[in-house]
Tab-separated table of C-alpha atoms in Angstrom:
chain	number	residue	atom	x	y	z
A	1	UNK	CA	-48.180	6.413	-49.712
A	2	UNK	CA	-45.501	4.544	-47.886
A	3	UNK	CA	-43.085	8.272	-48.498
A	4	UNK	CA	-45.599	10.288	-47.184
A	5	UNK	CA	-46.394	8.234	-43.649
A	6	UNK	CA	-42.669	7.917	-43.437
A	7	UNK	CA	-42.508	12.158	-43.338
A	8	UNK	CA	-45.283	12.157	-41.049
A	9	UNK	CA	-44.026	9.552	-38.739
A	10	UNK	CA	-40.656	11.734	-38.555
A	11	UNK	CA	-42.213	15.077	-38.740
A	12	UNK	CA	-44.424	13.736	-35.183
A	13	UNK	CA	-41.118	12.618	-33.493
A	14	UNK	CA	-38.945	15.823	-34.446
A	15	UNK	CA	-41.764	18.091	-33.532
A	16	UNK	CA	-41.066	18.174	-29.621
A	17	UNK	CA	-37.351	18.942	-29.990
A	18	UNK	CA	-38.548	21.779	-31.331
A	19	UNK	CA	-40.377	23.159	-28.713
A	20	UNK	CA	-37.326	22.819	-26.423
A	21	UNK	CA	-34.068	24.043	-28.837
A	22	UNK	CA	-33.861	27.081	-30.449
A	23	UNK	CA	-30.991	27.427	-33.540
A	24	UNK	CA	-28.162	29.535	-32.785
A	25	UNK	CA	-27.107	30.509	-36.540
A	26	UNK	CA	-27.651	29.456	-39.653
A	27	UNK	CA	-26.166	27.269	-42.240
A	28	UNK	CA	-27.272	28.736	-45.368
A	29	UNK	CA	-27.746	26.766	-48.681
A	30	UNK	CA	-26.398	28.892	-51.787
A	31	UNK	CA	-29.265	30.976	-52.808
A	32	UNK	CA	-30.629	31.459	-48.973
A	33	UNK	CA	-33.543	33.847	-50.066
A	34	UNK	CA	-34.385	31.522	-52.474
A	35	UNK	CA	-38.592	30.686	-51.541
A	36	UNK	CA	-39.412	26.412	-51.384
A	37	UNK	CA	-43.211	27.177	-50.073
A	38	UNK	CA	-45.972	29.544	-49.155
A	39	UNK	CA	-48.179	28.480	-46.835
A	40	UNK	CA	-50.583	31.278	-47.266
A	41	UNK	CA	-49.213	34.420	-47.245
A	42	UNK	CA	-46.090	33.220	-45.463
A	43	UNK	CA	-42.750	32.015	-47.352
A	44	UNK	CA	-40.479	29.371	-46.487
A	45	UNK	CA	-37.078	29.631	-47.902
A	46	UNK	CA	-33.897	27.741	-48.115
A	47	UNK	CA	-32.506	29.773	-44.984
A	48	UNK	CA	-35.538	28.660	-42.844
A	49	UNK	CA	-35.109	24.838	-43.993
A	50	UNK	CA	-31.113	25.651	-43.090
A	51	UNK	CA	-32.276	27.130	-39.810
A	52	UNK	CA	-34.636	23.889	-39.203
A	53	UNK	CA	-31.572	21.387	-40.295
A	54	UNK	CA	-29.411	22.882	-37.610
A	55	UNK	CA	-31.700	22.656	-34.591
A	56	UNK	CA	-33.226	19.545	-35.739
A	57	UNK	CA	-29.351	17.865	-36.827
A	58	UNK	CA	-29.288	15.375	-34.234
A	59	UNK	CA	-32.890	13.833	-34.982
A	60	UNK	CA	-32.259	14.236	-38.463
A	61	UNK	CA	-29.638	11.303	-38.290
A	62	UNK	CA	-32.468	8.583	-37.764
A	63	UNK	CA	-33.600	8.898	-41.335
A	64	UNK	CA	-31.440	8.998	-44.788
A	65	UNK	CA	-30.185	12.095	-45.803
A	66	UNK	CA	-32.108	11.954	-48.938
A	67	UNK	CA	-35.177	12.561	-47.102
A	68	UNK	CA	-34.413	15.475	-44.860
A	69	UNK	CA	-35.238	18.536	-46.757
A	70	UNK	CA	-38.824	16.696	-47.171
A	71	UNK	CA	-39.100	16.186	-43.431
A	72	UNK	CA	-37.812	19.949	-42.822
A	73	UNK	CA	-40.070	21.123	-44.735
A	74	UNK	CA	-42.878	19.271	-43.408
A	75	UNK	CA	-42.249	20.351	-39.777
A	76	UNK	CA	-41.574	24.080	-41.022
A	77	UNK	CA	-45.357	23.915	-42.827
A	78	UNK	CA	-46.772	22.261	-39.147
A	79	UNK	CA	-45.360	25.115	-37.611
A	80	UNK	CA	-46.645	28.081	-39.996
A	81	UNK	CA	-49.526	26.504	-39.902
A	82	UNK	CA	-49.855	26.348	-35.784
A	83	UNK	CA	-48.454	29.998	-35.571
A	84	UNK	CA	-50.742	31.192	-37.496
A	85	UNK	CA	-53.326	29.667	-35.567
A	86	UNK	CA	-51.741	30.846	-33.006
A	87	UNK	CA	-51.944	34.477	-33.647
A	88	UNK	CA	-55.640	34.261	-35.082
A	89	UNK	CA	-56.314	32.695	-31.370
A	90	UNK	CA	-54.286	36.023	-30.338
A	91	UNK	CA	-51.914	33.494	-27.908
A	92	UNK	CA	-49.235	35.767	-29.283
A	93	UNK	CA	-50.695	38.927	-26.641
A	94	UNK	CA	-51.017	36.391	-23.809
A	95	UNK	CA	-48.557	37.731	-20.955
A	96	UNK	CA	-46.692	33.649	-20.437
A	97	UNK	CA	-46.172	33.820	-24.246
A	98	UNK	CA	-45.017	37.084	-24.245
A	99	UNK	CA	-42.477	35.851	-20.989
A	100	UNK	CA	-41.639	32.796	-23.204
A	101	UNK	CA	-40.556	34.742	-26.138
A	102	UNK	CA	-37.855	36.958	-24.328
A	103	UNK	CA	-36.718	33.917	-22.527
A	104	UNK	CA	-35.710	32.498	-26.280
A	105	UNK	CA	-34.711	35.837	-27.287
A	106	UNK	CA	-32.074	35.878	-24.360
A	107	UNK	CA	-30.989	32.436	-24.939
A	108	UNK	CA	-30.651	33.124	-28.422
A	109	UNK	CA	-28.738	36.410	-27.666
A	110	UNK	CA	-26.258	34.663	-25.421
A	111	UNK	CA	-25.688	31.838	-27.568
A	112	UNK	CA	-24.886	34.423	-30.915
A	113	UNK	CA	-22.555	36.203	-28.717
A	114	UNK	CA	-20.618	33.040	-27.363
A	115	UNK	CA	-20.462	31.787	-31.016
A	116	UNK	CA	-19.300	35.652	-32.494
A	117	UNK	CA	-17.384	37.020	-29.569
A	118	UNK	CA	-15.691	33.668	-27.635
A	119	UNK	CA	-15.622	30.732	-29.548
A	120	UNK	CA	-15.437	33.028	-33.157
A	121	UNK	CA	-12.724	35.198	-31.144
A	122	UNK	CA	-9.819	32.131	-30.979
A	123	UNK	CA	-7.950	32.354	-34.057
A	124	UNK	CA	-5.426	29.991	-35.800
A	125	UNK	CA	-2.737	32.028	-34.324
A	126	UNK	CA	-4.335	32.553	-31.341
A	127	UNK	CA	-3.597	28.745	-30.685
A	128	UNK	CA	-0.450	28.299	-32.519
A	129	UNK	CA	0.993	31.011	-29.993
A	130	UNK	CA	-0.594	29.283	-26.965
A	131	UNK	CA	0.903	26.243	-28.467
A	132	UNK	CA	3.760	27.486	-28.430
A	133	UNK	CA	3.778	29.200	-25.154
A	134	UNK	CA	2.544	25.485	-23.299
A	135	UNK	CA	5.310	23.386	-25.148
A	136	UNK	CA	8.958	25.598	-25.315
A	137	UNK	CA	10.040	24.579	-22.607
A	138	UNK	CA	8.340	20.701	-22.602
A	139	UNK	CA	10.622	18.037	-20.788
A	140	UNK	CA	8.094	14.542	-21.174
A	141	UNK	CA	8.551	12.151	-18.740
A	142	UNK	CA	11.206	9.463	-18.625
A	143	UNK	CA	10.281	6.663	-20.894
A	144	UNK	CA	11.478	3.133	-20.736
A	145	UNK	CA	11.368	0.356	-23.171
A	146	UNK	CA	12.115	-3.478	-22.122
A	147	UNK	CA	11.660	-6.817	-22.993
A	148	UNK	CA	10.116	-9.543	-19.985
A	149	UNK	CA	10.373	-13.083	-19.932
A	150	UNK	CA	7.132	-14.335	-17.165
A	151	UNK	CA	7.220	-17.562	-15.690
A	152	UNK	CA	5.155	-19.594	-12.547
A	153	UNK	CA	8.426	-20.283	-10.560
A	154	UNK	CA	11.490	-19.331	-9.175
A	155	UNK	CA	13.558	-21.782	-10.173
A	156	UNK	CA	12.194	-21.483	-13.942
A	157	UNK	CA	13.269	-17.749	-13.629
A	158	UNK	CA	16.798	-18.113	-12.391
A	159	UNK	CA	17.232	-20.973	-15.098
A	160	UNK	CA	16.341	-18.642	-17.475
A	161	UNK	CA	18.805	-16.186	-16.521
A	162	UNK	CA	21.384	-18.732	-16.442
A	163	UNK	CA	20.615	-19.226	-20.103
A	164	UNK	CA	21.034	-15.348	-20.513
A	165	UNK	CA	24.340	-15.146	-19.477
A	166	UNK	CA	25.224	-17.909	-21.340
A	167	UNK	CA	24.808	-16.263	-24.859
A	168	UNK	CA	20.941	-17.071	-25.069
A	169	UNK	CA	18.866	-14.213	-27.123
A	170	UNK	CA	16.447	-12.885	-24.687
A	171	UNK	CA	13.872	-12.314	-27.570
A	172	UNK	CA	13.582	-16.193	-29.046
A	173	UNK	CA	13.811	-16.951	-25.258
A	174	UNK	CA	11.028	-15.329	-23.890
A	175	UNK	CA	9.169	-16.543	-27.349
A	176	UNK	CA	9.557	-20.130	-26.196
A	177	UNK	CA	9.659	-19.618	-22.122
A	178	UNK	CA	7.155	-16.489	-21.373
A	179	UNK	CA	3.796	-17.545	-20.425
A	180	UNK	CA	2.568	-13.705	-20.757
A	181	UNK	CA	0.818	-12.432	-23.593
A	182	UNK	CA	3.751	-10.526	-24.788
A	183	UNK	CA	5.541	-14.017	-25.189
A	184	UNK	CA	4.633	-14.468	-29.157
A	185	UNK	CA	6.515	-11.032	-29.447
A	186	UNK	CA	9.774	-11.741	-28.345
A	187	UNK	CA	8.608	-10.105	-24.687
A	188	UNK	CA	8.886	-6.565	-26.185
A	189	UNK	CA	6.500	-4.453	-23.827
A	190	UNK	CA	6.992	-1.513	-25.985
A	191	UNK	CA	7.582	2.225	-24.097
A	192	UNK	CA	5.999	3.506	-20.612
A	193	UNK	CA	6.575	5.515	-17.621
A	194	UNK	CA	6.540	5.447	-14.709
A	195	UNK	CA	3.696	4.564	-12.455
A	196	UNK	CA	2.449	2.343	-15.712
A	197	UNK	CA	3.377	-0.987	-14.578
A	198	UNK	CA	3.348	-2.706	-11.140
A	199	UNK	CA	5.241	-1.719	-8.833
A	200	UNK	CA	8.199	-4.359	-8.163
A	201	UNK	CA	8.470	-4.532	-11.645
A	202	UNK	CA	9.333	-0.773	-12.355
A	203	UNK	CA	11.408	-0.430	-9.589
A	204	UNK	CA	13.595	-3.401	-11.100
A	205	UNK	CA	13.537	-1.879	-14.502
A	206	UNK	CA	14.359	1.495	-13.294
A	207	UNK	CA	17.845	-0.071	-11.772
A	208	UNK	CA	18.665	-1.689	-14.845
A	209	UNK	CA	21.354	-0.079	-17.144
A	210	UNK	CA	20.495	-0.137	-20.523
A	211	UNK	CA	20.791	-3.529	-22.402
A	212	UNK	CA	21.132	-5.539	-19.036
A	213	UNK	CA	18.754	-7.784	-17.927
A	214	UNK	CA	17.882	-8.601	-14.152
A	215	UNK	CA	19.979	-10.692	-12.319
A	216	UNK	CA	18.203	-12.472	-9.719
A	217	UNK	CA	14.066	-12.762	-10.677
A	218	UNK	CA	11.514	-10.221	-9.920
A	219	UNK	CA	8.048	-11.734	-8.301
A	220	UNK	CA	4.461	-9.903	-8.752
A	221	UNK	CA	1.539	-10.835	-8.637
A	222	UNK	CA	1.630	-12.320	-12.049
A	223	UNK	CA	4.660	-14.750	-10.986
A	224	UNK	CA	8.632	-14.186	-11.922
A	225	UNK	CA	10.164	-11.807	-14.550
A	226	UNK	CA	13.063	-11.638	-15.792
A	227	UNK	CA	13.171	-7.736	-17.472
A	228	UNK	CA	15.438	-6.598	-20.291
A	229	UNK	CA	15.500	-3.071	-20.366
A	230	UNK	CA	16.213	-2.131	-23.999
A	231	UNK	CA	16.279	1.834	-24.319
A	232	UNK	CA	15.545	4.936	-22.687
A	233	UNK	CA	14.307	8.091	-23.559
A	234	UNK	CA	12.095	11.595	-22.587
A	235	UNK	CA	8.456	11.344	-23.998
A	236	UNK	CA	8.242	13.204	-27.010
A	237	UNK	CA	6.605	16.727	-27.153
A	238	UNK	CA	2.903	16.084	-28.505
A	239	UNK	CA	2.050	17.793	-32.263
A	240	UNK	CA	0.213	20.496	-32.702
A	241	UNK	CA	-2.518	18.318	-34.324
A	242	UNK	CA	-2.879	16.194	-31.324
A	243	UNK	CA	-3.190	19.130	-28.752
A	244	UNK	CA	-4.880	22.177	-30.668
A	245	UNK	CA	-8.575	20.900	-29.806
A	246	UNK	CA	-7.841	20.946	-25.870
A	247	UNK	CA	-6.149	24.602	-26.385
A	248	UNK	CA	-9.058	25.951	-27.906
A	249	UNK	CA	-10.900	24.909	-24.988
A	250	UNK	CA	-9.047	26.238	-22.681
A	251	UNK	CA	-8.814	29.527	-24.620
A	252	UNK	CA	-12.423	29.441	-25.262
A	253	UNK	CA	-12.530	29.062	-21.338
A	254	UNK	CA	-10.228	31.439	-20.724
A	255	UNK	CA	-12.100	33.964	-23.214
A	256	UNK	CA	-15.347	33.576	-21.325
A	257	UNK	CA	-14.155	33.518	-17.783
A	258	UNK	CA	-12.391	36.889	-18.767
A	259	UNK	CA	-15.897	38.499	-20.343
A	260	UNK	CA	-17.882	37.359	-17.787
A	261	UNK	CA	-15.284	38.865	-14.822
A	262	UNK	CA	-15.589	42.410	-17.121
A	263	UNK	CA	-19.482	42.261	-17.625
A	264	UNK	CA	-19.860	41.130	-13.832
A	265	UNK	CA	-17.356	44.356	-13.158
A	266	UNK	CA	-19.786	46.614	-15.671
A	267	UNK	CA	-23.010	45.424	-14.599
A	268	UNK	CA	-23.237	44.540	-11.155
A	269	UNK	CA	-25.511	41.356	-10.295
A	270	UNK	CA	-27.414	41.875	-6.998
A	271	UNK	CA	-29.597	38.745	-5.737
A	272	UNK	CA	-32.509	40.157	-3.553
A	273	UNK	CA	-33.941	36.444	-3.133
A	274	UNK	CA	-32.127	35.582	0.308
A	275	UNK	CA	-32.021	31.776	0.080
A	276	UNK	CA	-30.498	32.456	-3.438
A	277	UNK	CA	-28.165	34.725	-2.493
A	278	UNK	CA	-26.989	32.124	0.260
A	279	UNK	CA	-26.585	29.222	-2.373
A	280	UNK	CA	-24.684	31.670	-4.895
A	281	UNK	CA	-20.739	30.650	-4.697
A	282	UNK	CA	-19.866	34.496	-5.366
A	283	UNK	CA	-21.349	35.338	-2.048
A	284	UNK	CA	-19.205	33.105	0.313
């Protein structure tokens, strides 16, 4: 009993996404023709419960995974059910309807194409060559790695650099003297770039030779560093793995920008609605 409200409870609150998405293709089970239901005459197979999961995925995560081919099936029975009605009421002749169902025919159209003919058309090597193409020449940006020792005055900063010069490692230093969070860590700050720390601070560091620390204290607005730059180097070039999901985009983009130019160029689009044709960007 408990089961059963449970599908019904679900099969209420899935039942208007319905009405406003319309699956784009299908994820077929292994046998796709395979029938699960008749609900008179009608058959319901493992494509249409495929076809349901898809448009319904996101509504389907609020219940366990176990019950989802139950609750497909449920909303795919309310909606034989209804369409039938539906077409006994004739509502299937009525002019709206009729307006309705090209709407989701076009929709559906478009989307098939995008999926076949731009996102379908951007290949492995399609990216690995636009990979390519982006990176040969790639020169990152200048990194910097240093070490900081922060105190509240002055005088504690030039005392500390007196220590420095006197033999003092800058790491067990700045573990006992640095009142920043780095302090535990010896100071390290790890790598950045420029424009990633304030601005008195990178200027000092950027003077710095490497393995030299600052000789006369550098104030912000977190009080006085003393900066140990450690090493420098160029950002490395990013992997393949890292980037290949912003390519595709911007293929995918490219791709579509591209078809649309050429089916704008084929079939010319001519707004007769004059406040419309004001608004549209084309026309300006």
């Amino acid at each position: 009993m408990f089961r059963f409200s449970m599908r019904r409870q679900a099969r209420s609150l899935l039942v208007p996404a319905l009405a406003l998405t319309l699956g784009t293709s299908a994820v077929f089970a292994a046998e796709p023709d395979n029938v699960v239901a008749t609900v008179g005459t009608s058959e319901i197979t493992e494509a249409d419960l495929a076809f349901a999961a898809q448009d319904l995925g996101q509504e389907l995560q609020r219940f366990p995974p176990a019950q989802w081919r139950a609750i497909l099936l449920d909303v795919l029975v309310d909606m034989e059910l209804l369409a039938q009605a539906a077409k006994t009421a004739e509502i299937d002749k009525d002019a709206d309807f009729q307006k309705q169902v090209d709407f989701l025919t076009l929709r559906a159209l478009r989307n098939a194409y995008l999926a076949q003919k731009i996102d379908g058309a951007v290949s492995d090597d399609d990216l690995k060559a636009a990979y390519e193409k982006e990176y040969a020449d790639f020169e990152g940006p200048e990194e910097m790695k240093a070490r900081h020792i922060l105190v509240k005055e002055k005088a504690e900063a030039e005392a500390v650099i007196e220590q420095l010069e006197g033999g003092a490692d800058f790491a067990e230093l700045a573990k006992e003297k640095s009142t920043g969070p780095s302090g535990p860590n010896g100071g390290d700050l790890g790598f950045f770039a420029k424009g990633q720390m304030v601005p008195a601070f990178e200027e000092a560091a950027l003077k710095l030779e490497t393995g030299s620390f600052t000789a006369e204290p550098v104030e912000t607005q977190f009080g006085w560093h003393v900066i140990l730059l450690e090493e420098k180097r160029r950002q490395e070039k990013p992997t393949f793995e890292a980037v290949s999901a912003n390519l595709r985009q911007q293929l995918i983009r490219d791709l579509y920008t591209k078809t649309m130019d050429e089916l704008k160029a084929e079939h010319p689009v001519e707004i007769l609605d004059e406040d419309l044709a004001k608004a549209d960007p084309a026309a300006q």
